[in-house]
Amino acid sequence: MADDQGTLVVANEVARLLFPRARVGTAMEDAVPTWLSAAHARHPVAHARLPAPAAQPSEAPPRPPVSGPVGDRTYEAHPTHRDDGSVMWWLVDDTDHRLAREALRMERERTAFLGQASNLLLSSLNLERCMDVTAQMAAEHLADAALVISPSRGRGLPIVSCLRGGMPASSRVTAHPEEVPGLAEALQGFPPVPSRWIDPATAPAWLVPEGFGSVGSIVITPLPGHGVPAGALVLLRRTGATGFTEGEEVFARLFAARAGAAMSAARLYAEQASISETLMRELLPPSLHQVSGVEYAGGYRPSKDHERIGGDFYDVHPAAEEGEPSLIVLGDVCGKGLEAAVMTGKIRNTLHALLPLADDHQRMLNLLNTALLTTHNARFATLVLASAVRRGSQVELRLTSAGHPAPLIVRADGRVEEAATQGTLVGALAEVSAVTVRATLAPGDACVLYTDGITEARGGPMGEAMFGDARLQRVLAECGGMPAEAVVERVQMLASQWLGAGGHDDMAVVVISAPRTNHLSAVDGHTRGRFTA
């Protein structure tokens, strides 16, 4: 207790043990810590006596407690006012509560940091981006500098380094991880080596970012991945800074676990994307052009605009020898999407293996049918095979349909004829029955192979009418004499306009045409150009 002049009036035994200089008559500022003497000086009743009415004692308004350190402990001082103007200070040991509050605050900050890290790391499936985010966040919140090191996949170690307040920088260093204690083990996914076992003075130059200065302490922890280590995280603090505590090392491992999972997912995504891209190139329809004097063009639109492949496919296999027919295949697998695309890949590969039998359409279809029936799938397909060879100015065709819409012959004058070929599905019955027909294309004529995704496309003014065979033939009648590529573009454009924004099946079209030829001849000593049919 101190009076209104700041002189100690009472100090009990516990107070004297806590403040050895606390004796009656001693000035407050000489006996207790500054935070407590300053609080007493600021107290209103410490400056003047408050006269109390005769009927009841005076009461000063309640004041909040003050707190501060005493040695390595923390105390709260609660004031009680007396009528004579003195203040009684009751001190309560608040150390445990303070430590609990600090621990709770730190835990909340760390939880928020880990949540932010997870959001940033998982917002991208790009490995380089994940490494940059990991290095930058670790440098800002865990150390003075951070390095993210990926396992070596060739020459040198891929490293991303970042100084606190700076931007991450990527490099590839030719170095041996064994030079740094615990780094080789971390890159292999083994538990981390405690920082006290790592001598900062032995850190090689490639481990210290440019402009960092002298290293005072190092933490190396693995970045665990999905079965395969994603790399290692290296944290650096400068000389003179507080070393890493055991709790900070544990927290660094928690952060590393999230970063490693994100990096591993990004690496897995990149590998799968590369594999998908490689496989996709084999499944995509080929780019068609003129082969041995016969003009080809093709167009394909999958059922989903975000997909690149589906159940419709086509191929042109040039003849092994000049003068022999080329084989054209257009097909439609039951279903759509990736599973149907995988089936188209099997059919295309099988037909490619059967090319030596390309002259015998029936045999090719039977062998393909047997191959599909012996595989574990419940899908069937429709096909149309066409053999095309240039004979003079004309193109001779052999056409075979196996459950597929019959090809349409478009004459140069606009007449449209349906090839009289038909047959059964492939992959559904024990045998395939098909009829092969012949046709001849004069210059300017074209043969159109298409899938039912075009004729069954629903749209129009009411949105439910099918494009239909009759409408397709009317469109083709307007394409007489047009180049193969122009016919494909015309059919695709009008079918898309008919659909509008509605859903549709896969759509594919292939056009085989006999191009017009331009010969030069001399007449009456003059050179004149003429088209010959």
PDB file of C-alpha atoms in Angstrom, residues 250-489:
ATOM      1  CA  VAL A 250       8.380 -28.915 -35.604  1.00  0.00           C
ATOM      2  CA  PHE A 251       6.293 -26.147 -37.165  1.00  0.00           C
ATOM      3  CA  ALA A 252       8.632 -26.036 -40.164  1.00  0.00           C
ATOM      4  CA  ARG A 253       7.946 -29.747 -40.690  1.00  0.00           C
ATOM      5  CA  LEU A 254       4.189 -29.085 -40.619  1.00  0.00           C
ATOM      6  CA  PHE A 255       4.605 -26.431 -43.296  1.00  0.00           C
ATOM      7  CA  ALA A 256       6.912 -28.698 -45.289  1.00  0.00           C
ATOM      8  CA  ALA A 257       4.302 -31.467 -45.245  1.00  0.00           C
ATOM      9  CA  ARG A 258       1.761 -29.187 -46.935  1.00  0.00           C
ATOM     10  CA  ALA A 259       4.294 -27.807 -49.404  1.00  0.00           C
ATOM     11  CA  GLY A 260       5.532 -31.296 -50.264  1.00  0.00           C
ATOM     12  CA  ALA A 261       2.008 -32.549 -50.892  1.00  0.00           C
ATOM     13  CA  ALA A 262       1.306 -29.610 -53.229  1.00  0.00           C
ATOM     14  CA  MET A 263       4.604 -30.040 -55.094  1.00  0.00           C
ATOM     15  CA  SER A 264       4.030 -33.766 -55.424  1.00  0.00           C
ATOM     16  CA  ALA A 265       0.525 -33.194 -56.792  1.00  0.00           C
ATOM     17  CA  ALA A 266       1.878 -30.617 -59.262  1.00  0.00           C
ATOM     18  CA  ARG A 267       4.627 -32.980 -60.416  1.00  0.00           C
ATOM     19  CA  LEU A 268       2.144 -35.841 -60.787  1.00  0.00           C
ATOM     20  CA  TYR A 269      -0.211 -33.587 -62.752  1.00  0.00           C
ATOM     21  CA  ALA A 270       2.635 -32.525 -65.071  1.00  0.00           C
ATOM     22  CA  GLU A 271       3.627 -36.132 -65.688  1.00  0.00           C
ATOM     23  CA  GLN A 272       0.036 -37.182 -66.348  1.00  0.00           C
ATOM     24  CA  ALA A 273      -0.502 -34.184 -68.618  1.00  0.00           C
ATOM     25  CA  SER A 274       2.602 -35.149 -70.593  1.00  0.00           C
ATOM     26  CA  ILE A 275       1.410 -38.745 -70.895  1.00  0.00           C
ATOM     27  CA  SER A 276      -2.083 -37.584 -71.877  1.00  0.00           C
ATOM     28  CA  GLU A 277      -0.663 -35.247 -74.502  1.00  0.00           C
ATOM     29  CA  THR A 278       1.438 -38.072 -75.973  1.00  0.00           C
ATOM     30  CA  LEU A 279      -1.550 -40.419 -76.090  1.00  0.00           C
ATOM     31  CA  MET A 280      -3.799 -37.650 -77.381  1.00  0.00           C
ATOM     32  CA  ARG A 281      -1.589 -37.118 -80.407  1.00  0.00           C
ATOM     33  CA  GLU A 282      -2.176 -40.743 -81.362  1.00  0.00           C
ATOM     34  CA  LEU A 283      -5.946 -40.470 -80.902  1.00  0.00           C
ATOM     35  CA  LEU A 284      -6.546 -37.148 -82.649  1.00  0.00           C
ATOM     36  CA  PRO A 285      -7.871 -37.313 -86.215  1.00  0.00           C
ATOM     37  CA  PRO A 286      -5.095 -36.826 -88.767  1.00  0.00           C
ATOM     38  CA  SER A 287      -4.665 -33.822 -90.998  1.00  0.00           C
ATOM     39  CA  LEU A 288      -5.723 -34.857 -94.514  1.00  0.00           C
ATOM     40  CA  HIS A 289      -4.297 -33.692 -97.833  1.00  0.00           C
ATOM     41  CA  GLN A 290      -3.877 -34.855-101.404  1.00  0.00           C
ATOM     42  CA  VAL A 291      -2.406 -38.335-101.813  1.00  0.00           C
ATOM     43  CA  SER A 292      -1.472 -39.878-105.184  1.00  0.00           C
ATOM     44  CA  GLY A 293      -3.690 -37.477-107.118  1.00  0.00           C
ATOM     45  CA  VAL A 294      -6.737 -37.945-104.866  1.00  0.00           C
ATOM     46  CA  GLU A 295      -7.879 -35.038-102.715  1.00  0.00           C
ATOM     47  CA  TYR A 296      -8.913 -35.708 -99.095  1.00  0.00           C
ATOM     48  CA  ALA A 297     -10.332 -33.445 -96.394  1.00  0.00           C
ATOM     49  CA  GLY A 298     -11.761 -34.199 -92.957  1.00  0.00           C
ATOM     50  CA  GLY A 299     -13.443 -32.466 -90.058  1.00  0.00           C
ATOM     51  CA  TYR A 300     -14.225 -33.554 -86.519  1.00  0.00           C
ATOM     52  CA  ARG A 301     -16.131 -32.023 -83.622  1.00  0.00           C
ATOM     53  CA  PRO A 302     -16.385 -33.924 -80.310  1.00  0.00           C
ATOM     54  CA  SER A 303     -19.616 -33.996 -78.335  1.00  0.00           C
ATOM     55  CA  LYS A 304     -18.136 -31.777 -75.610  1.00  0.00           C
ATOM     56  CA  ASP A 305     -16.485 -28.528 -76.605  1.00  0.00           C
ATOM     57  CA  HIS A 306     -13.861 -28.917 -73.862  1.00  0.00           C
ATOM     58  CA  GLU A 307     -12.817 -32.343 -75.158  1.00  0.00           C
ATOM     59  CA  ARG A 308     -10.497 -33.024 -78.069  1.00  0.00           C
ATOM     60  CA  ILE A 309     -11.323 -36.667 -78.755  1.00  0.00           C
ATOM     61  CA  GLY A 310     -14.398 -38.878 -78.726  1.00  0.00           C
ATOM     62  CA  GLY A 311     -16.034 -41.861 -80.389  1.00  0.00           C
ATOM     63  CA  ASP A 312     -15.866 -40.732 -84.054  1.00  0.00           C
ATOM     64  CA  PHE A 313     -12.666 -41.224 -86.018  1.00  0.00           C
ATOM     65  CA  TYR A 314     -11.221 -41.334 -89.514  1.00  0.00           C
ATOM     66  CA  ASP A 315      -7.926 -42.277 -91.160  1.00  0.00           C
ATOM     67  CA  VAL A 316      -6.375 -42.260 -94.598  1.00  0.00           C
ATOM     68  CA  HIS A 317      -3.744 -44.960 -95.193  1.00  0.00           C
ATOM     69  CA  PRO A 318      -1.750 -44.257 -98.362  1.00  0.00           C
ATOM     70  CA  ALA A 319      -0.967 -47.243-100.566  1.00  0.00           C
ATOM     71  CA  ALA A 320       2.387 -48.911-100.074  1.00  0.00           C
ATOM     72  CA  GLU A 321       3.068 -48.671-103.822  1.00  0.00           C
ATOM     73  CA  GLU A 322       2.167 -46.006-106.342  1.00  0.00           C
ATOM     74  CA  GLY A 323      -0.856 -46.997-108.387  1.00  0.00           C
ATOM     75  CA  GLU A 324      -2.394 -49.097-105.630  1.00  0.00           C
ATOM     76  CA  PRO A 325      -5.554 -47.990-103.774  1.00  0.00           C
ATOM     77  CA  SER A 326      -5.358 -46.008-100.546  1.00  0.00           C
ATOM     78  CA  LEU A 327      -7.603 -47.071 -97.690  1.00  0.00           C
ATOM     79  CA  ILE A 328      -9.959 -44.570 -96.070  1.00  0.00           C
ATOM     80  CA  VAL A 329     -11.704 -45.457 -92.801  1.00  0.00           C
ATOM     81  CA  LEU A 330     -14.464 -43.549 -91.023  1.00  0.00           C
ATOM     82  CA  GLY A 331     -16.140 -44.985 -87.945  1.00  0.00           C
ATOM     83  CA  ASP A 332     -18.370 -44.295 -84.987  1.00  0.00           C
ATOM     84  CA  VAL A 333     -17.935 -46.116 -81.658  1.00  0.00           C
ATOM     85  CA  CYS A 334     -20.949 -46.524 -79.380  1.00  0.00           C
ATOM     86  CA  GLY A 335     -20.737 -43.887 -76.654  1.00  0.00           C
ATOM     87  CA  LYS A 336     -18.766 -40.690 -76.291  1.00  0.00           C
ATOM     88  CA  GLY A 337     -15.930 -39.198 -74.275  1.00  0.00           C
ATOM     89  CA  LEU A 338     -12.655 -40.749 -73.176  1.00  0.00           C
ATOM     90  CA  GLU A 339     -13.822 -44.365 -72.963  1.00  0.00           C
ATOM     91  CA  ALA A 340     -15.139 -44.220 -76.505  1.00  0.00           C
ATOM     92  CA  ALA A 341     -11.887 -42.571 -77.622  1.00  0.00           C
ATOM     93  CA  VAL A 342      -9.881 -45.442 -76.124  1.00  0.00           C
ATOM     94  CA  MET A 343     -12.004 -47.863 -78.127  1.00  0.00           C
ATOM     95  CA  THR A 344     -11.404 -45.879 -81.308  1.00  0.00           C
ATOM     96  CA  GLY A 345      -7.681 -46.153 -80.626  1.00  0.00           C
ATOM     97  CA  LYS A 346      -7.948 -49.948 -80.445  1.00  0.00           C
ATOM     98  CA  ILE A 347      -9.920 -50.087 -83.695  1.00  0.00           C
ATOM     99  CA  ARG A 348      -7.530 -47.774 -85.517  1.00  0.00           C
ATOM    100  CA  ASN A 349      -4.493 -49.766 -84.376  1.00  0.00           C
ATOM    101  CA  THR A 350      -6.121 -53.046 -85.385  1.00  0.00           C
ATOM    102  CA  LEU A 351      -7.021 -51.733 -88.825  1.00  0.00           C
ATOM    103  CA  HIS A 352      -3.499 -50.417 -89.246  1.00  0.00           C
ATOM    104  CA  ALA A 353      -2.180 -53.909 -88.552  1.00  0.00           C
ATOM    105  CA  LEU A 354      -4.612 -55.318 -91.144  1.00  0.00           C
ATOM    106  CA  LEU A 355      -3.486 -52.968 -93.941  1.00  0.00           C
ATOM    107  CA  PRO A 356      -1.892 -55.814 -95.936  1.00  0.00           C
ATOM    108  CA  LEU A 357      -5.488 -57.078 -96.384  1.00  0.00           C
ATOM    109  CA  ALA A 358      -6.856 -53.669 -97.438  1.00  0.00           C
ATOM    110  CA  ASP A 359      -8.009 -55.026-100.825  1.00  0.00           C
ATOM    111  CA  ASP A 360     -10.463 -57.368 -99.077  1.00  0.00           C
ATOM    112  CA  HIS A 361     -12.871 -55.200 -97.082  1.00  0.00           C
ATOM    113  CA  GLN A 362     -14.956 -58.153 -95.933  1.00  0.00           C
ATOM    114  CA  ARG A 363     -11.991 -59.994 -94.485  1.00  0.00           C
ATOM    115  CA  MET A 364     -10.738 -56.878 -92.712  1.00  0.00           C
ATOM    116  CA  LEU A 365     -14.141 -56.360 -91.103  1.00  0.00           C
ATOM    117  CA  ASN A 366     -14.378 -59.997 -89.993  1.00  0.00           C
ATOM    118  CA  LEU A 367     -10.912 -59.949 -88.414  1.00  0.00           C
ATOM    119  CA  LEU A 368     -11.644 -56.639 -86.695  1.00  0.00           C
ATOM    120  CA  ASN A 369     -14.951 -58.033 -85.466  1.00  0.00           C
ATOM    121  CA  THR A 370     -13.190 -61.088 -83.979  1.00  0.00           C
ATOM    122  CA  ALA A 371     -10.626 -58.868 -82.259  1.00  0.00           C
ATOM    123  CA  LEU A 372     -13.339 -56.715 -80.667  1.00  0.00           C
ATOM    124  CA  LEU A 373     -15.390 -59.703 -79.510  1.00  0.00           C
ATOM    125  CA  THR A 374     -12.381 -61.213 -77.718  1.00  0.00           C
ATOM    126  CA  THR A 375     -11.692 -58.047 -75.699  1.00  0.00           C
ATOM    127  CA  HIS A 376     -13.457 -57.193 -72.464  1.00  0.00           C
ATOM    128  CA  ASN A 377     -15.701 -54.388 -73.656  1.00  0.00           C
ATOM    129  CA  ALA A 378     -19.366 -53.872 -74.256  1.00  0.00           C
ATOM    130  CA  ARG A 379     -18.965 -51.386 -77.095  1.00  0.00           C
ATOM    131  CA  PHE A 380     -19.602 -51.842 -80.787  1.00  0.00           C
ATOM    132  CA  ALA A 381     -18.845 -49.647 -83.768  1.00  0.00           C
ATOM    133  CA  THR A 382     -20.094 -48.777 -87.231  1.00  0.00           C
ATOM    134  CA  LEU A 383     -17.588 -48.403 -90.046  1.00  0.00           C
ATOM    135  CA  VAL A 384     -17.314 -47.458 -93.665  1.00  0.00           C
ATOM    136  CA  LEU A 385     -14.248 -48.504 -95.668  1.00  0.00           C
ATOM    137  CA  ALA A 386     -13.266 -46.850 -98.924  1.00  0.00           C
ATOM    138  CA  SER A 387     -10.475 -47.794-101.296  1.00  0.00           C
ATOM    139  CA  ALA A 388      -9.538 -44.958-103.655  1.00  0.00           C
ATOM    140  CA  VAL A 389      -7.102 -44.918-106.578  1.00  0.00           C
ATOM    141  CA  ARG A 390      -6.479 -42.391-109.348  1.00  0.00           C
ATOM    142  CA  ARG A 391      -6.946 -43.768-112.901  1.00  0.00           C
ATOM    143  CA  GLY A 392      -6.234 -41.052-115.420  1.00  0.00           C
ATOM    144  CA  SER A 393      -8.424 -38.083-114.551  1.00  0.00           C
ATOM    145  CA  GLN A 394     -10.900 -40.170-112.583  1.00  0.00           C
ATOM    146  CA  VAL A 395     -10.903 -41.728-109.093  1.00  0.00           C
ATOM    147  CA  GLU A 396     -12.136 -45.291-108.714  1.00  0.00           C
ATOM    148  CA  LEU A 397     -13.761 -46.203-105.383  1.00  0.00           C
ATOM    149  CA  ARG A 398     -14.780 -49.361-103.574  1.00  0.00           C
ATOM    150  CA  LEU A 399     -17.126 -48.621-100.670  1.00  0.00           C
ATOM    151  CA  THR A 400     -18.189 -50.939 -97.836  1.00  0.00           C
ATOM    152  CA  SER A 401     -20.508 -49.970 -94.991  1.00  0.00           C
ATOM    153  CA  ALA A 402     -20.728 -51.977 -91.779  1.00  0.00           C
ATOM    154  CA  GLY A 403     -23.803 -50.637 -90.009  1.00  0.00           C
ATOM    155  CA  HIS A 404     -22.827 -47.089 -91.008  1.00  0.00           C
ATOM    156  CA  PRO A 405     -24.744 -44.454 -92.993  1.00  0.00           C
ATOM    157  CA  ALA A 406     -24.068 -45.007 -96.691  1.00  0.00           C
ATOM    158  CA  PRO A 407     -21.594 -42.613 -98.380  1.00  0.00           C
ATOM    159  CA  LEU A 408     -23.004 -39.896-100.623  1.00  0.00           C
ATOM    160  CA  ILE A 409     -21.627 -39.203-104.104  1.00  0.00           C
ATOM    161  CA  VAL A 410     -21.801 -35.495-105.047  1.00  0.00           C
ATOM    162  CA  ARG A 411     -21.454 -34.914-108.779  1.00  0.00           C
ATOM    163  CA  ALA A 412     -19.925 -31.753-110.185  1.00  0.00           C
ATOM    164  CA  ASP A 413     -23.343 -30.642-111.473  1.00  0.00           C
ATOM    165  CA  GLY A 414     -24.902 -30.904-107.959  1.00  0.00           C
ATOM    166  CA  ARG A 415     -26.565 -34.293-108.238  1.00  0.00           C
ATOM    167  CA  VAL A 416     -26.320 -36.339-105.012  1.00  0.00           C
ATOM    168  CA  GLU A 417     -26.339 -40.151-105.154  1.00  0.00           C
ATOM    169  CA  GLU A 418     -26.367 -42.592-102.236  1.00  0.00           C
ATOM    170  CA  ALA A 419     -23.948 -45.507-102.524  1.00  0.00           C
ATOM    171  CA  ALA A 420     -25.831 -48.810-102.353  1.00  0.00           C
ATOM    172  CA  THR A 421     -23.696 -50.353 -99.587  1.00  0.00           C
ATOM    173  CA  GLN A 422     -24.908 -51.685 -96.272  1.00  0.00           C
ATOM    174  CA  GLY A 423     -23.864 -54.117 -93.537  1.00  0.00           C
ATOM    175  CA  THR A 424     -24.025 -55.133 -89.886  1.00  0.00           C
ATOM    176  CA  LEU A 425     -22.292 -53.659 -86.841  1.00  0.00           C
ATOM    177  CA  VAL A 426     -18.720 -54.494 -85.879  1.00  0.00           C
ATOM    178  CA  GLY A 427     -18.130 -55.970 -82.424  1.00  0.00           C
ATOM    179  CA  ALA A 428     -21.737 -56.969 -81.779  1.00  0.00           C
ATOM    180  CA  LEU A 429     -22.391 -60.194 -83.721  1.00  0.00           C
ATOM    181  CA  ALA A 430     -20.330 -63.311 -84.426  1.00  0.00           C
ATOM    182  CA  GLU A 431     -19.894 -62.310 -88.079  1.00  0.00           C
ATOM    183  CA  VAL A 432     -20.086 -59.126 -90.095  1.00  0.00           C
ATOM    184  CA  SER A 433     -22.180 -59.112 -93.250  1.00  0.00           C
ATOM    185  CA  ALA A 434     -21.440 -56.238 -95.619  1.00  0.00           C
ATOM    186  CA  VAL A 435     -21.963 -55.283 -99.275  1.00  0.00           C
ATOM    187  CA  THR A 436     -19.144 -53.666-101.261  1.00  0.00           C
ATOM    188  CA  VAL A 437     -20.002 -51.389-104.192  1.00  0.00           C
ATOM    189  CA  ARG A 438     -17.933 -49.536-106.767  1.00  0.00           C
ATOM    190  CA  ALA A 439     -18.169 -45.920-107.836  1.00  0.00           C
ATOM    191  CA  THR A 440     -16.239 -43.580-110.119  1.00  0.00           C
ATOM    192  CA  LEU A 441     -15.540 -39.926-109.448  1.00  0.00           C
ATOM    193  CA  ALA A 442     -15.044 -37.636-112.438  1.00  0.00           C
ATOM    194  CA  PRO A 443     -13.109 -34.381-111.976  1.00  0.00           C
ATOM    195  CA  GLY A 444     -15.131 -32.149-109.655  1.00  0.00           C
ATOM    196  CA  ASP A 445     -17.058 -35.105-108.144  1.00  0.00           C
ATOM    197  CA  ALA A 446     -16.764 -35.966-104.442  1.00  0.00           C
ATOM    198  CA  CYS A 447     -17.632 -38.818-102.104  1.00  0.00           C
ATOM    199  CA  VAL A 448     -18.802 -37.778 -98.642  1.00  0.00           C
ATOM    200  CA  LEU A 449     -18.410 -40.089 -95.622  1.00  0.00           C
ATOM    201  CA  TYR A 450     -20.087 -38.865 -92.436  1.00  0.00           C
ATOM    202  CA  THR A 451     -21.251 -40.020 -89.007  1.00  0.00           C
ATOM    203  CA  ASP A 452     -24.807 -39.868 -87.713  1.00  0.00           C
ATOM    204  CA  GLY A 453     -23.826 -37.063 -85.341  1.00  0.00           C
ATOM    205  CA  ILE A 454     -24.451 -34.720 -88.292  1.00  0.00           C
ATOM    206  CA  THR A 455     -27.806 -36.043 -89.484  1.00  0.00           C
ATOM    207  CA  GLU A 456     -29.084 -36.565 -85.916  1.00  0.00           C
ATOM    208  CA  ALA A 457     -28.027 -33.107 -84.711  1.00  0.00           C
ATOM    209  CA  ARG A 458     -31.073 -31.511 -83.086  1.00  0.00           C
ATOM    210  CA  GLY A 459     -31.717 -27.795 -83.425  1.00  0.00           C
ATOM    211  CA  GLY A 460     -33.382 -25.474 -85.886  1.00  0.00           C
ATOM    212  CA  PRO A 461     -36.014 -22.838 -85.106  1.00  0.00           C
ATOM    213  CA  MET A 462     -37.722 -24.933 -82.418  1.00  0.00           C
ATOM    214  CA  GLY A 463     -34.554 -26.565 -81.141  1.00  0.00           C
ATOM    215  CA  GLU A 464     -35.756 -30.172 -81.449  1.00  0.00           C
ATOM    216  CA  ALA A 465     -35.773 -30.945 -85.200  1.00  0.00           C
ATOM    217  CA  MET A 466     -33.029 -33.225 -86.570  1.00  0.00           C
ATOM    218  CA  PHE A 467     -30.721 -31.991 -89.285  1.00  0.00           C
ATOM    219  CA  GLY A 468     -31.715 -35.112 -91.228  1.00  0.00           C
ATOM    220  CA  ASP A 469     -30.574 -36.936 -94.370  1.00  0.00           C
ATOM    221  CA  ALA A 470     -32.659 -34.816 -96.728  1.00  0.00           C
ATOM    222  CA  ARG A 471     -31.240 -31.541 -95.408  1.00  0.00           C
ATOM    223  CA  LEU A 472     -27.696 -32.923 -95.669  1.00  0.00           C
ATOM    224  CA  GLN A 473     -28.284 -33.897 -99.299  1.00  0.00           C
ATOM    225  CA  ARG A 474     -29.659 -30.432-100.087  1.00  0.00           C
ATOM    226  CA  VAL A 475     -26.541 -28.891 -98.547  1.00  0.00           C
ATOM    227  CA  LEU A 476     -24.301 -31.177-100.584  1.00  0.00           C
ATOM    228  CA  ALA A 477     -26.218 -30.390-103.765  1.00  0.00           C
ATOM    229  CA  GLU A 478     -24.954 -26.828-103.372  1.00  0.00           C
ATOM    230  CA  CYS A 479     -21.368 -28.085-103.128  1.00  0.00           C
ATOM    231  CA  GLY A 480     -21.052 -29.590-106.616  1.00  0.00           C
ATOM    232  CA  GLY A 481     -17.581 -28.999-108.030  1.00  0.00           C
ATOM    233  CA  MET A 482     -16.241 -27.490-104.798  1.00  0.00           C
ATOM    234  CA  PRO A 483     -12.840 -28.611-103.411  1.00  0.00           C
ATOM    235  CA  ALA A 484     -12.935 -31.290-100.724  1.00  0.00           C
ATOM    236  CA  GLU A 485     -11.910 -28.902 -97.944  1.00  0.00           C
ATOM    237  CA  ALA A 486     -14.645 -26.433 -98.898  1.00  0.00           C
ATOM    238  CA  VAL A 487     -17.266 -29.187 -98.768  1.00  0.00           C
ATOM    239  CA  VAL A 488     -16.157 -30.194 -95.254  1.00  0.00           C
ATOM    240  CA  GLU A 489     -16.263 -26.597 -94.044  1.00  0.00           C
TER     241      GLU A 489
END
